[in-house]
PDB file of C-alpha atoms and ligand atoms in Angstrom:
ATOM      1  CA  UNK A  12    -182.427  67.281 -67.120  1.00  0.00           C
ATOM      2  CA  UNK A  13    -181.569  69.871 -63.861  1.00  0.00           C
ATOM      3  CA  UNK A  14    -183.923  68.883 -60.953  1.00  0.00           C
ATOM      4  CA  UNK A  15    -187.345  70.060 -61.183  1.00  0.00           C
ATOM      5  CA  UNK A  16    -186.938  70.690 -56.802  1.00  0.00           C
ATOM      6  CA  UNK A  17    -187.216  72.511 -55.030  1.00  0.00           C
ATOM      7  CA  UNK A  18    -191.063  72.661 -55.095  1.00  0.00           C
ATOM      8  CA  UNK A  19    -192.989  76.065 -53.610  1.00  0.00           C
ATOM      9  CA  UNK A  20    -196.300  76.538 -52.862  1.00  0.00           C
ATOM     10  CA  UNK A  21    -196.905  80.277 -51.806  1.00  0.00           C
ATOM     11  CA  UNK A  22    -200.246  81.447 -50.055  1.00  0.00           C
ATOM     12  CA  UNK A  23    -201.925  78.530 -51.298  1.00  0.00           C
ATOM     13  CA  UNK A  24    -205.393  77.963 -51.511  1.00  0.00           C
ATOM     14  CA  UNK A  25    -207.841  75.154 -52.634  1.00  0.00           C
ATOM     15  CA  UNK A  26    -211.765  75.901 -51.695  1.00  0.00           C
ATOM     16  CA  UNK A  27    -214.901  74.549 -53.145  1.00  0.00           C
ATOM     17  CA  UNK A  28    -218.172  76.179 -53.160  1.00  0.00           C
ATOM     18  CA  UNK A  29    -216.639  79.249 -51.098  1.00  0.00           C
ATOM     19  CA  UNK A  30    -215.286  76.194 -48.231  1.00  0.00           C
ATOM     20  CA  UNK A  31    -211.836  76.321 -47.543  1.00  0.00           C
ATOM     21  CA  UNK A  32    -210.615  73.167 -47.797  1.00  0.00           C
ATOM     22  CA  UNK A  33    -206.486  74.027 -47.572  1.00  0.00           C
ATOM     23  CA  UNK A  34    -205.070  77.191 -46.852  1.00  0.00           C
ATOM     24  CA  UNK A  35    -203.460  79.521 -46.703  1.00  0.00           C
ATOM     25  CA  UNK A  36    -200.050  77.380 -47.210  1.00  0.00           C
ATOM     26  CA  UNK A  37    -196.670  78.081 -47.721  1.00  0.00           C
ATOM     27  CA  UNK A  38    -194.556  75.491 -47.830  1.00  0.00           C
ATOM     28  CA  UNK A  39    -191.325  73.763 -49.932  1.00  0.00           C
ATOM     29  CA  UNK A  40    -190.843  70.352 -50.988  1.00  0.00           C
ATOM     30  CA  UNK A  41    -186.748  69.696 -51.115  1.00  0.00           C
ATOM     31  CA  UNK A  42    -184.999  67.556 -53.273  1.00  0.00           C
ATOM     32  CA  UNK A  43    -184.255  63.910 -51.049  1.00  0.00           C
ATOM     33  CA  UNK A  44    -186.656  63.952 -48.550  1.00  0.00           C
ATOM     34  CA  UNK A  45    -189.205  61.724 -47.272  1.00  0.00           C
ATOM     35  CA  UNK A  46    -191.682  64.106 -45.966  1.00  0.00           C
ATOM     36  CA  UNK A  47    -194.124  63.020 -43.669  1.00  0.00           C
ATOM     37  CA  UNK A  48    -197.796  64.239 -44.049  1.00  0.00           C
ATOM     38  CA  UNK A  49    -199.874  63.401 -40.258  1.00  0.00           C
ATOM     39  CA  UNK A  50    -202.696  64.685 -39.014  1.00  0.00           C
ATOM     40  CA  UNK A  51    -206.339  63.965 -38.322  1.00  0.00           C
ATOM     41  CA  UNK A  52    -209.031  62.939 -40.708  1.00  0.00           C
ATOM     42  CA  UNK A  53    -210.450  65.911 -43.086  1.00  0.00           C
ATOM     43  CA  UNK A  54    -207.200  68.017 -42.108  1.00  0.00           C
ATOM     44  CA  UNK A  55    -206.634  68.254 -46.106  1.00  0.00           C
ATOM     45  CA  UNK A  56    -203.833  65.884 -46.295  1.00  0.00           C
ATOM     46  CA  UNK A  57    -205.162  64.837 -49.825  1.00  0.00           C
ATOM     47  CA  UNK A  58    -206.141  67.673 -50.932  1.00  0.00           C
ATOM     48  CA  UNK A  59    -202.582  69.201 -50.173  1.00  0.00           C
ATOM     49  CA  UNK A  60    -201.052  66.248 -52.242  1.00  0.00           C
ATOM     50  CA  UNK A  61    -203.125  66.671 -54.428  1.00  0.00           C
ATOM     51  CA  UNK A  62    -202.775  70.098 -55.142  1.00  0.00           C
ATOM     52  CA  UNK A  63    -199.157  69.778 -55.725  1.00  0.00           C
ATOM     53  CA  UNK A  64    -199.352  67.237 -58.272  1.00  0.00           C
ATOM     54  CA  UNK A  65    -201.341  69.238 -60.389  1.00  0.00           C
ATOM     55  CA  UNK A  66    -204.742  66.944 -59.775  1.00  0.00           C
ATOM     56  CA  UNK A  67    -206.045  69.927 -57.902  1.00  0.00           C
ATOM     57  CA  UNK A  68    -206.135  73.442 -59.223  1.00  0.00           C
ATOM     58  CA  UNK A  69    -205.342  75.881 -56.501  1.00  0.00           C
ATOM     59  CA  UNK A  70    -208.343  78.424 -56.444  1.00  0.00           C
ATOM     60  CA  UNK A  71    -205.763  81.125 -56.086  1.00  0.00           C
ATOM     61  CA  UNK A  72    -201.848  81.450 -54.936  1.00  0.00           C
ATOM     62  CA  UNK A  73    -198.585  79.861 -56.521  1.00  0.00           C
ATOM     63  CA  UNK A  74    -197.107  76.295 -56.776  1.00  0.00           C
ATOM     64  CA  UNK A  75    -193.924  76.566 -58.715  1.00  0.00           C
ATOM     65  CA  UNK A  76    -190.928  73.963 -59.643  1.00  0.00           C
ATOM     66  CA  UNK A  77    -187.400  74.981 -59.931  1.00  0.00           C
ATOM     67  CA  UNK A  78    -188.407  74.135 -63.613  1.00  0.00           C
ATOM     68  CA  UNK A  79    -191.356  74.373 -66.087  1.00  0.00           C
ATOM     69  CA  UNK A  80    -194.469  72.933 -65.038  1.00  0.00           C
ATOM     70  CA  UNK A  81    -194.544  70.693 -68.026  1.00  0.00           C
ATOM     71  CA  UNK A  82    -191.302  69.462 -67.277  1.00  0.00           C
ATOM     72  CA  UNK A  83    -192.057  68.592 -62.981  1.00  0.00           C
ATOM     73  CA  UNK A  84    -195.443  66.954 -64.249  1.00  0.00           C
ATOM     74  CA  UNK A  85    -193.434  64.639 -66.326  1.00  0.00           C
ATOM     75  CA  UNK A  86    -190.727  63.955 -63.983  1.00  0.00           C
ATOM     76  CA  UNK A  87    -193.340  63.020 -61.326  1.00  0.00           C
ATOM     77  CA  UNK A  88    -195.660  60.410 -59.495  1.00  0.00           C
ATOM     78  CA  UNK A  89    -199.285  60.227 -57.795  1.00  0.00           C
ATOM     79  CA  UNK A  90    -200.321  56.919 -55.672  1.00  0.00           C
ATOM     80  CA  UNK A  91    -203.836  57.254 -54.617  1.00  0.00           C
ATOM     81  CA  UNK A  92    -204.888  55.701 -51.769  1.00  0.00           C
ATOM     82  CA  UNK A  93    -207.152  53.191 -54.278  1.00  0.00           C
ATOM     83  CA  UNK A  94    -204.777  52.608 -56.898  1.00  0.00           C
ATOM     84  CA  UNK A  95    -206.654  50.916 -60.130  1.00  0.00           C
ATOM     85  CA  UNK A  96    -204.460  48.400 -61.996  1.00  0.00           C
ATOM     86  CA  UNK A  97    -204.841  48.152 -65.912  1.00  0.00           C
ATOM     87  CA  UNK A  98    -206.653  45.215 -67.315  1.00  0.00           C
ATOM     88  CA  UNK A  99    -203.677  43.310 -68.088  1.00  0.00           C
ATOM     89  CA  UNK A 100    -201.169  40.820 -66.185  1.00  0.00           C
ATOM     90  CA  UNK A 101    -198.985  42.157 -63.121  1.00  0.00           C
ATOM     91  CA  UNK A 102    -196.476  41.630 -65.014  1.00  0.00           C
ATOM     92  CA  UNK A 103    -197.614  43.958 -67.957  1.00  0.00           C
ATOM     93  CA  UNK A 104    -199.319  46.148 -65.262  1.00  0.00           C
ATOM     94  CA  UNK A 105    -194.855  46.687 -64.194  1.00  0.00           C
ATOM     95  CA  UNK A 106    -193.478  47.078 -67.993  1.00  0.00           C
ATOM     96  CA  UNK A 107    -196.302  49.422 -69.471  1.00  0.00           C
ATOM     97  CA  UNK A 108    -194.346  52.138 -68.214  1.00  0.00           C
ATOM     98  CA  UNK A 109    -190.920  51.296 -68.876  1.00  0.00           C
ATOM     99  CA  UNK A 110    -192.501  50.517 -72.815  1.00  0.00           C
ATOM    100  CA  UNK A 111    -193.801  53.986 -72.634  1.00  0.00           C
ATOM    101  CA  UNK A 112    -190.006  55.342 -71.916  1.00  0.00           C
ATOM    102  CA  UNK A 113    -188.864  53.565 -74.509  1.00  0.00           C
ATOM    103  CA  UNK A 114    -187.219  50.452 -72.754  1.00  0.00           C
ATOM    104  CA  UNK A 115    -186.707  47.511 -74.416  1.00  0.00           C
ATOM    105  CA  UNK A 116    -188.569  44.189 -73.426  1.00  0.00           C
ATOM    106  CA  UNK A 117    -186.195  42.273 -72.263  1.00  0.00           C
ATOM    107  CA  UNK A 118    -185.121  44.916 -70.066  1.00  0.00           C
ATOM    108  CA  UNK A 119    -188.581  45.783 -68.903  1.00  0.00           C
ATOM    109  CA  UNK A 120    -189.082  42.356 -67.978  1.00  0.00           C
ATOM    110  CA  UNK A 121    -186.029  41.730 -66.148  1.00  0.00           C
ATOM    111  CA  UNK A 122    -186.565  45.050 -64.200  1.00  0.00           C
ATOM    112  CA  UNK A 123    -190.359  44.120 -63.602  1.00  0.00           C
ATOM    113  CA  UNK A 124    -188.950  39.834 -62.179  1.00  0.00           C
ATOM    114  CA  UNK A 125    -187.049  42.156 -60.213  1.00  0.00           C
ATOM    115  CA  UNK A 126    -189.804  44.622 -59.106  1.00  0.00           C
ATOM    116  CA  UNK A 127    -191.902  41.507 -58.263  1.00  0.00           C
ATOM    117  CA  UNK A 128    -189.676  40.126 -56.455  1.00  0.00           C
ATOM    118  CA  UNK A 129    -189.100  43.301 -54.424  1.00  0.00           C
ATOM    119  CA  UNK A 130    -192.892  43.399 -53.326  1.00  0.00           C
ATOM    120  CA  UNK A 131    -193.540  39.165 -52.495  1.00  0.00           C
ATOM    121  CA  UNK A 132    -195.452  39.022 -55.458  1.00  0.00           C
ATOM    122  CA  UNK A 133    -193.005  37.009 -58.318  1.00  0.00           C
ATOM    123  CA  UNK A 134    -195.592  33.923 -58.249  1.00  0.00           C
ATOM    124  CA  UNK A 135    -198.564  36.304 -59.048  1.00  0.00           C
ATOM    125  CA  UNK A 136    -196.866  38.194 -62.371  1.00  0.00           C
ATOM    126  CA  UNK A 137    -199.221  36.333 -64.770  1.00  0.00           C
ATOM    127  CA  UNK A 138    -202.313  36.712 -62.870  1.00  0.00           C
ATOM    128  CA  UNK A 139    -204.613  39.282 -64.350  1.00  0.00           C
ATOM    129  CA  UNK A 140    -203.571  42.542 -62.256  1.00  0.00           C
ATOM    130  CA  UNK A 141    -207.089  44.167 -60.822  1.00  0.00           C
ATOM    131  CA  UNK A 142    -207.817  40.526 -59.425  1.00  0.00           C
ATOM    132  CA  UNK A 143    -205.309  40.762 -57.050  1.00  0.00           C
ATOM    133  CA  UNK A 144    -206.228  41.366 -53.554  1.00  0.00           C
ATOM    134  CA  UNK A 145    -206.265  45.076 -52.163  1.00  0.00           C
ATOM    135  CA  UNK A 146    -203.180  44.674 -50.166  1.00  0.00           C
ATOM    136  CA  UNK A 147    -201.539  43.461 -53.338  1.00  0.00           C
ATOM    137  CA  UNK A 148    -203.150  46.209 -55.618  1.00  0.00           C
ATOM    138  CA  UNK A 149    -201.275  48.458 -53.002  1.00  0.00           C
ATOM    139  CA  UNK A 150    -198.000  47.003 -53.424  1.00  0.00           C
ATOM    140  CA  UNK A 151    -198.265  47.031 -57.538  1.00  0.00           C
ATOM    141  CA  UNK A 152    -198.893  50.348 -57.383  1.00  0.00           C
ATOM    142  CA  UNK A 153    -195.982  51.551 -55.191  1.00  0.00           C
ATOM    143  CA  UNK A 154    -193.618  49.393 -57.524  1.00  0.00           C
ATOM    144  CA  UNK A 155    -195.321  50.770 -60.705  1.00  0.00           C
ATOM    145  CA  UNK A 156    -194.634  54.284 -59.496  1.00  0.00           C
ATOM    146  CA  UNK A 157    -191.140  53.842 -58.345  1.00  0.00           C
ATOM    147  CA  UNK A 158    -189.767  51.350 -61.320  1.00  0.00           C
ATOM    148  CA  UNK A 159    -190.085  54.400 -63.613  1.00  0.00           C
ATOM    149  CA  UNK A 160    -187.691  56.165 -61.519  1.00  0.00           C
ATOM    150  CA  UNK A 161    -189.690  59.374 -61.284  1.00  0.00           C
ATOM    151  CA  UNK A 162    -187.914  62.556 -59.658  1.00  0.00           C
ATOM    152  CA  UNK A 163    -190.784  63.357 -57.068  1.00  0.00           C
ATOM    153  CA  UNK A 164    -193.379  60.577 -55.802  1.00  0.00           C
ATOM    154  CA  UNK A 165    -196.647  61.561 -54.000  1.00  0.00           C
ATOM    155  CA  UNK A 166    -197.903  58.244 -52.024  1.00  0.00           C
ATOM    156  CA  UNK A 167    -201.507  58.612 -50.425  1.00  0.00           C
ATOM    157  CA  UNK A 168    -201.733  56.599 -47.604  1.00  0.00           C
ATOM    158  CA  UNK A 169    -199.600  53.362 -49.243  1.00  0.00           C
ATOM    159  CA  UNK A 170    -200.251  51.169 -46.676  1.00  0.00           C
ATOM    160  CA  UNK A 171    -203.967  51.601 -45.365  1.00  0.00           C
ATOM    161  CA  UNK A 172    -205.172  48.639 -44.771  1.00  0.00           C
ATOM    162  CA  UNK A 173    -202.343  46.553 -45.566  1.00  0.00           C
ATOM    163  CA  UNK A 174    -201.491  43.806 -42.795  1.00  0.00           C
ATOM    164  CA  UNK A 175    -197.988  43.476 -41.393  1.00  0.00           C
ATOM    165  CA  UNK A 176    -196.345  41.188 -43.900  1.00  0.00           C
ATOM    166  CA  UNK A 177    -197.596  44.084 -46.945  1.00  0.00           C
ATOM    167  CA  UNK A 178    -196.405  46.781 -44.661  1.00  0.00           C
ATOM    168  CA  UNK A 179    -193.241  45.983 -44.525  1.00  0.00           C
ATOM    169  CA  UNK A 180    -192.487  45.266 -47.939  1.00  0.00           C
ATOM    170  CA  UNK A 181    -193.862  48.796 -49.147  1.00  0.00           C
ATOM    171  CA  UNK A 182    -191.128  50.391 -45.835  1.00  0.00           C
ATOM    172  CA  UNK A 183    -188.232  48.641 -47.465  1.00  0.00           C
ATOM    173  CA  UNK A 184    -188.798  49.725 -50.758  1.00  0.00           C
ATOM    174  CA  UNK A 185    -189.408  53.657 -49.574  1.00  0.00           C
ATOM    175  CA  UNK A 186    -186.040  53.372 -47.442  1.00  0.00           C
ATOM    176  CA  UNK A 187    -184.528  52.175 -50.325  1.00  0.00           C
ATOM    177  CA  UNK A 188    -185.374  55.130 -52.070  1.00  0.00           C
ATOM    178  CA  UNK A 189    -184.948  56.616 -49.499  1.00  0.00           C
ATOM    179  CA  UNK A 190    -181.171  56.070 -49.258  1.00  0.00           C
ATOM    180  CA  UNK A 191    -180.820  56.314 -53.189  1.00  0.00           C
ATOM    181  CA  UNK A 192    -181.974  60.015 -52.555  1.00  0.00           C
ATOM    182  CA  UNK A 193    -185.295  60.201 -54.229  1.00  0.00           C
ATOM    183  CA  UNK A 194    -187.954  62.682 -53.516  1.00  0.00           C
ATOM    184  CA  UNK A 195    -191.098  60.761 -51.853  1.00  0.00           C
ATOM    185  CA  UNK A 196    -194.276  63.112 -49.520  1.00  0.00           C
ATOM    186  CA  UNK A 197    -196.588  60.306 -48.596  1.00  0.00           C
ATOM    187  CA  UNK A 198    -199.043  60.676 -45.739  1.00  0.00           C
ATOM    188  CA  UNK A 199    -200.234  58.261 -43.339  1.00  0.00           C
ATOM    189  CA  UNK A 200    -202.125  57.245 -40.253  1.00  0.00           C
ATOM    190  CA  UNK A 201    -199.757  55.484 -38.722  1.00  0.00           C
ATOM    191  CA  UNK A 202    -197.625  57.031 -36.465  1.00  0.00           C
ATOM    192  CA  UNK A 203    -195.002  54.094 -36.033  1.00  0.00           C
ATOM    193  CA  UNK A 204    -194.251  54.363 -39.622  1.00  0.00           C
ATOM    194  CA  UNK A 205    -193.824  57.931 -39.803  1.00  0.00           C
ATOM    195  CA  UNK A 206    -190.935  57.367 -37.519  1.00  0.00           C
ATOM    196  CA  UNK A 207    -188.929  54.522 -39.112  1.00  0.00           C
ATOM    197  CA  UNK A 208    -189.710  56.250 -42.626  1.00  0.00           C
ATOM    198  CA  UNK A 209    -189.684  60.553 -42.147  1.00  0.00           C
ATOM    199  CA  UNK A 210    -186.616  62.940 -42.767  1.00  0.00           C
ATOM    200  CA  UNK A 211    -189.420  65.788 -42.462  1.00  0.00           C
ATOM    201  CA  UNK A 212    -192.892  65.958 -41.071  1.00  0.00           C
ATOM    202  CA  UNK A 213    -195.918  68.024 -42.015  1.00  0.00           C
ATOM    203  CA  UNK A 214    -198.671  68.382 -39.610  1.00  0.00           C
ATOM    204  CA  UNK A 215    -202.228  69.556 -40.912  1.00  0.00           C
ATOM    205  CA  UNK A 216    -204.575  71.184 -38.811  1.00  0.00           C
ATOM    206  CA  UNK A 217    -207.978  72.353 -40.627  1.00  0.00           C
ATOM    207  CA  UNK A 218    -206.427  72.918 -43.714  1.00  0.00           C
ATOM    208  CA  UNK A 219    -203.544  74.404 -42.677  1.00  0.00           C
ATOM    209  CA  UNK A 220    -199.571  73.155 -42.094  1.00  0.00           C
ATOM    210  CA  UNK A 221    -199.813  73.173 -38.625  1.00  0.00           C
ATOM    211  CA  UNK A 222    -196.049  72.471 -37.871  1.00  0.00           C
ATOM    212  CA  UNK A 223    -193.242  71.182 -39.914  1.00  0.00           C
ATOM    213  CA  UNK A 224    -189.773  70.426 -39.812  1.00  0.00           C
ATOM    214  CA  UNK A 225    -186.847  68.079 -39.526  1.00  0.00           C
ATOM    215  CA  UNK A 226    -188.311  64.569 -38.686  1.00  0.00           C
ATOM    216  CA  UNK A 227    -186.230  63.465 -35.423  1.00  0.00           C
ATOM    217  CA  UNK A 228    -186.942  67.236 -34.043  1.00  0.00           C
ATOM    218  CA  UNK A 229    -190.483  67.252 -34.486  1.00  0.00           C
ATOM    219  CA  UNK A 230    -190.682  63.481 -33.079  1.00  0.00           C
ATOM    220  CA  UNK A 231    -188.489  64.571 -29.544  1.00  0.00           C
ATOM    221  CA  UNK A 232    -190.343  67.696 -29.014  1.00  0.00           C
ATOM    222  CA  UNK A 233    -193.356  69.064 -30.673  1.00  0.00           C
ATOM    223  CA  UNK A 234    -193.541  72.725 -30.710  1.00  0.00           C
ATOM    224  CA  UNK A 235    -196.858  73.148 -31.090  1.00  0.00           C
ATOM    225  CA  UNK A 236    -199.671  71.270 -27.989  1.00  0.00           C
ATOM    226  CA  UNK A 237    -201.897  70.178 -30.894  1.00  0.00           C
ATOM    227  CA  UNK A 238    -198.970  68.156 -32.495  1.00  0.00           C
ATOM    228  CA  UNK A 239    -198.031  67.021 -28.841  1.00  0.00           C
ATOM    229  CA  UNK A 240    -201.212  65.621 -28.132  1.00  0.00           C
ATOM    230  CA  UNK A 241    -201.874  64.375 -31.547  1.00  0.00           C
ATOM    231  CA  UNK A 242    -198.637  62.297 -30.738  1.00  0.00           C
ATOM    232  CA  UNK A 243    -199.320  61.111 -28.357  1.00  0.00           C
ATOM    233  CA  UNK A 244    -202.940  59.532 -29.223  1.00  0.00           C
ATOM    234  CA  UNK A 245    -205.228  62.818 -28.096  1.00  0.00           C
ATOM    235  CA  UNK A 246    -208.106  63.179 -30.130  1.00  0.00           C
ATOM    236  CA  UNK A 247    -207.140  67.350 -31.932  1.00  0.00           C
TER     237      UNK A 247
HETATM  238  N1  ATP B 320    -213.995  67.555 -53.916  1.00  0.00           N
HETATM  239  C1  ATP B 320    -214.382  67.982 -52.877  1.00  0.00           C
HETATM  240  N2  ATP B 320    -215.507  68.960 -52.259  1.00  0.00           N
HETATM  241  C2  ATP B 320    -215.620  69.057 -51.245  1.00  0.00           C
HETATM  242  N3  ATP B 320    -215.118  68.853 -50.395  1.00  0.00           N
HETATM  243  C3  ATP B 320    -214.109  67.812 -49.909  1.00  0.00           C
HETATM  244  C4  ATP B 320    -213.471  67.609 -51.509  1.00  0.00           C
HETATM  245  N4  ATP B 320    -212.372  66.508 -51.024  1.00  0.00           N
HETATM  246  C5  ATP B 320    -212.329  67.009 -50.248  1.00  0.00           C
HETATM  247  N5  ATP B 320    -213.232  68.051 -49.348  1.00  0.00           N
HETATM  248  C6  ATP B 320    -213.000  68.484 -47.915  1.00  0.00           C
HETATM  249  O1  ATP B 320    -211.893  68.901 -47.458  1.00  0.00           O
HETATM  250  C7  ATP B 320    -211.441  68.438 -46.501  1.00  0.00           C
HETATM  251  C8  ATP B 320    -209.887  67.748 -46.454  1.00  0.00           C
HETATM  252  O2  ATP B 320    -209.902  66.675 -47.121  1.00  0.00           O
HETATM  253  P1  ATP B 320    -208.645  65.486 -47.262  1.00  0.00           P
HETATM  254  O3  ATP B 320    -209.243  64.253 -48.308  1.00  0.00           O
HETATM  255  O4  ATP B 320    -208.224  66.579 -47.812  1.00  0.00           O
HETATM  256  O5  ATP B 320    -208.452  65.462 -45.665  1.00  0.00           O
HETATM  257  P2  ATP B 320    -207.032  64.004 -45.575  1.00  0.00           P
HETATM  258  O6  ATP B 320    -206.582  64.993 -44.468  1.00  0.00           O
HETATM  259  O7  ATP B 320    -206.651  63.063 -46.685  1.00  0.00           O
HETATM  260  O8  ATP B 320    -208.301  63.067 -44.889  1.00  0.00           O
HETATM  261  P3  ATP B 320    -208.050  61.630 -44.564  1.00  0.00           P
HETATM  262  O9  ATP B 320    -207.552  61.024 -43.449  1.00  0.00           O
HETATM  263  O10 ATP B 320    -209.242  61.577 -44.118  1.00  0.00           O
HETATM  264  O11 ATP B 320    -207.953  60.994 -45.904  1.00  0.00           O
HETATM  265  C9  ATP B 320    -212.560  68.066 -46.018  1.00  0.00           C
HETATM  266  O12 ATP B 320    -213.107  68.457 -45.315  1.00  0.00           O
HETATM  267  C10 ATP B 320    -212.863  67.287 -46.990  1.00  0.00           C
HETATM  268  O13 ATP B 320    -214.543  67.062 -46.574  1.00  0.00           O
HETATM  269 MG1   MG B 321    -206.497  61.868 -47.348  1.00  0.00          MG
END
């Protein structure tokens, strides 16, 4: 199948009860980029990702892919900030998306072993997934999204509340995905993480994209005083 990307938002707004949550937004997400969305609480990061993924309808404006919306939906995954585990073992949480695609049981099991190893949870494969710790669930949710190799993946603060080891496990997975040219869009409040992972940055403020560009240029020389202040830890 040809690529679903780029994704383009044109003059997009999400409003609730007359209040503008995000907009106007014009941006595109290109293939093989790891785009990090940063910005203060309430800036609209989650709403923007939900809108791009189709979980949140646009009040006005246009969301387009390089293919039909239905084909695009099939090829993308979204990991929310507080992921929900199926009431099954960790192994079954990992193999379920593969079984849906018709992968054989033995191949799915081999992949589950591999991904559990990558998130340092191989010892927990037979545990009940809902009983895993919050941080363990977050790792499983990211692995469960990546295991079926979607073309586009949204991650909403995947490392919030994670300790250093778990954060490193997730970053290691994401760096491998970046090297494999998977397209990823994720939000984070961890600027060190943004520097380590991003190829592009979207800095949101007040429901709008305040500044965007290549990650190296953005971090070296932000163009707006607000982005510069945010990067130095000032409240904006
Ligand atoms: N369902 C909703 N109804 C009304 N207002 C909402 C709704 N969802 C979000 N908002 C508002 O939209 C704005 C953007 O929220 P959003 O969750 O997108 O911000 P965020 O950048 O992800 O923040 P955080 O860093 O805290 O996760 C906030 O002012 C929030 O209160
Ligand atoms: Mg959010």
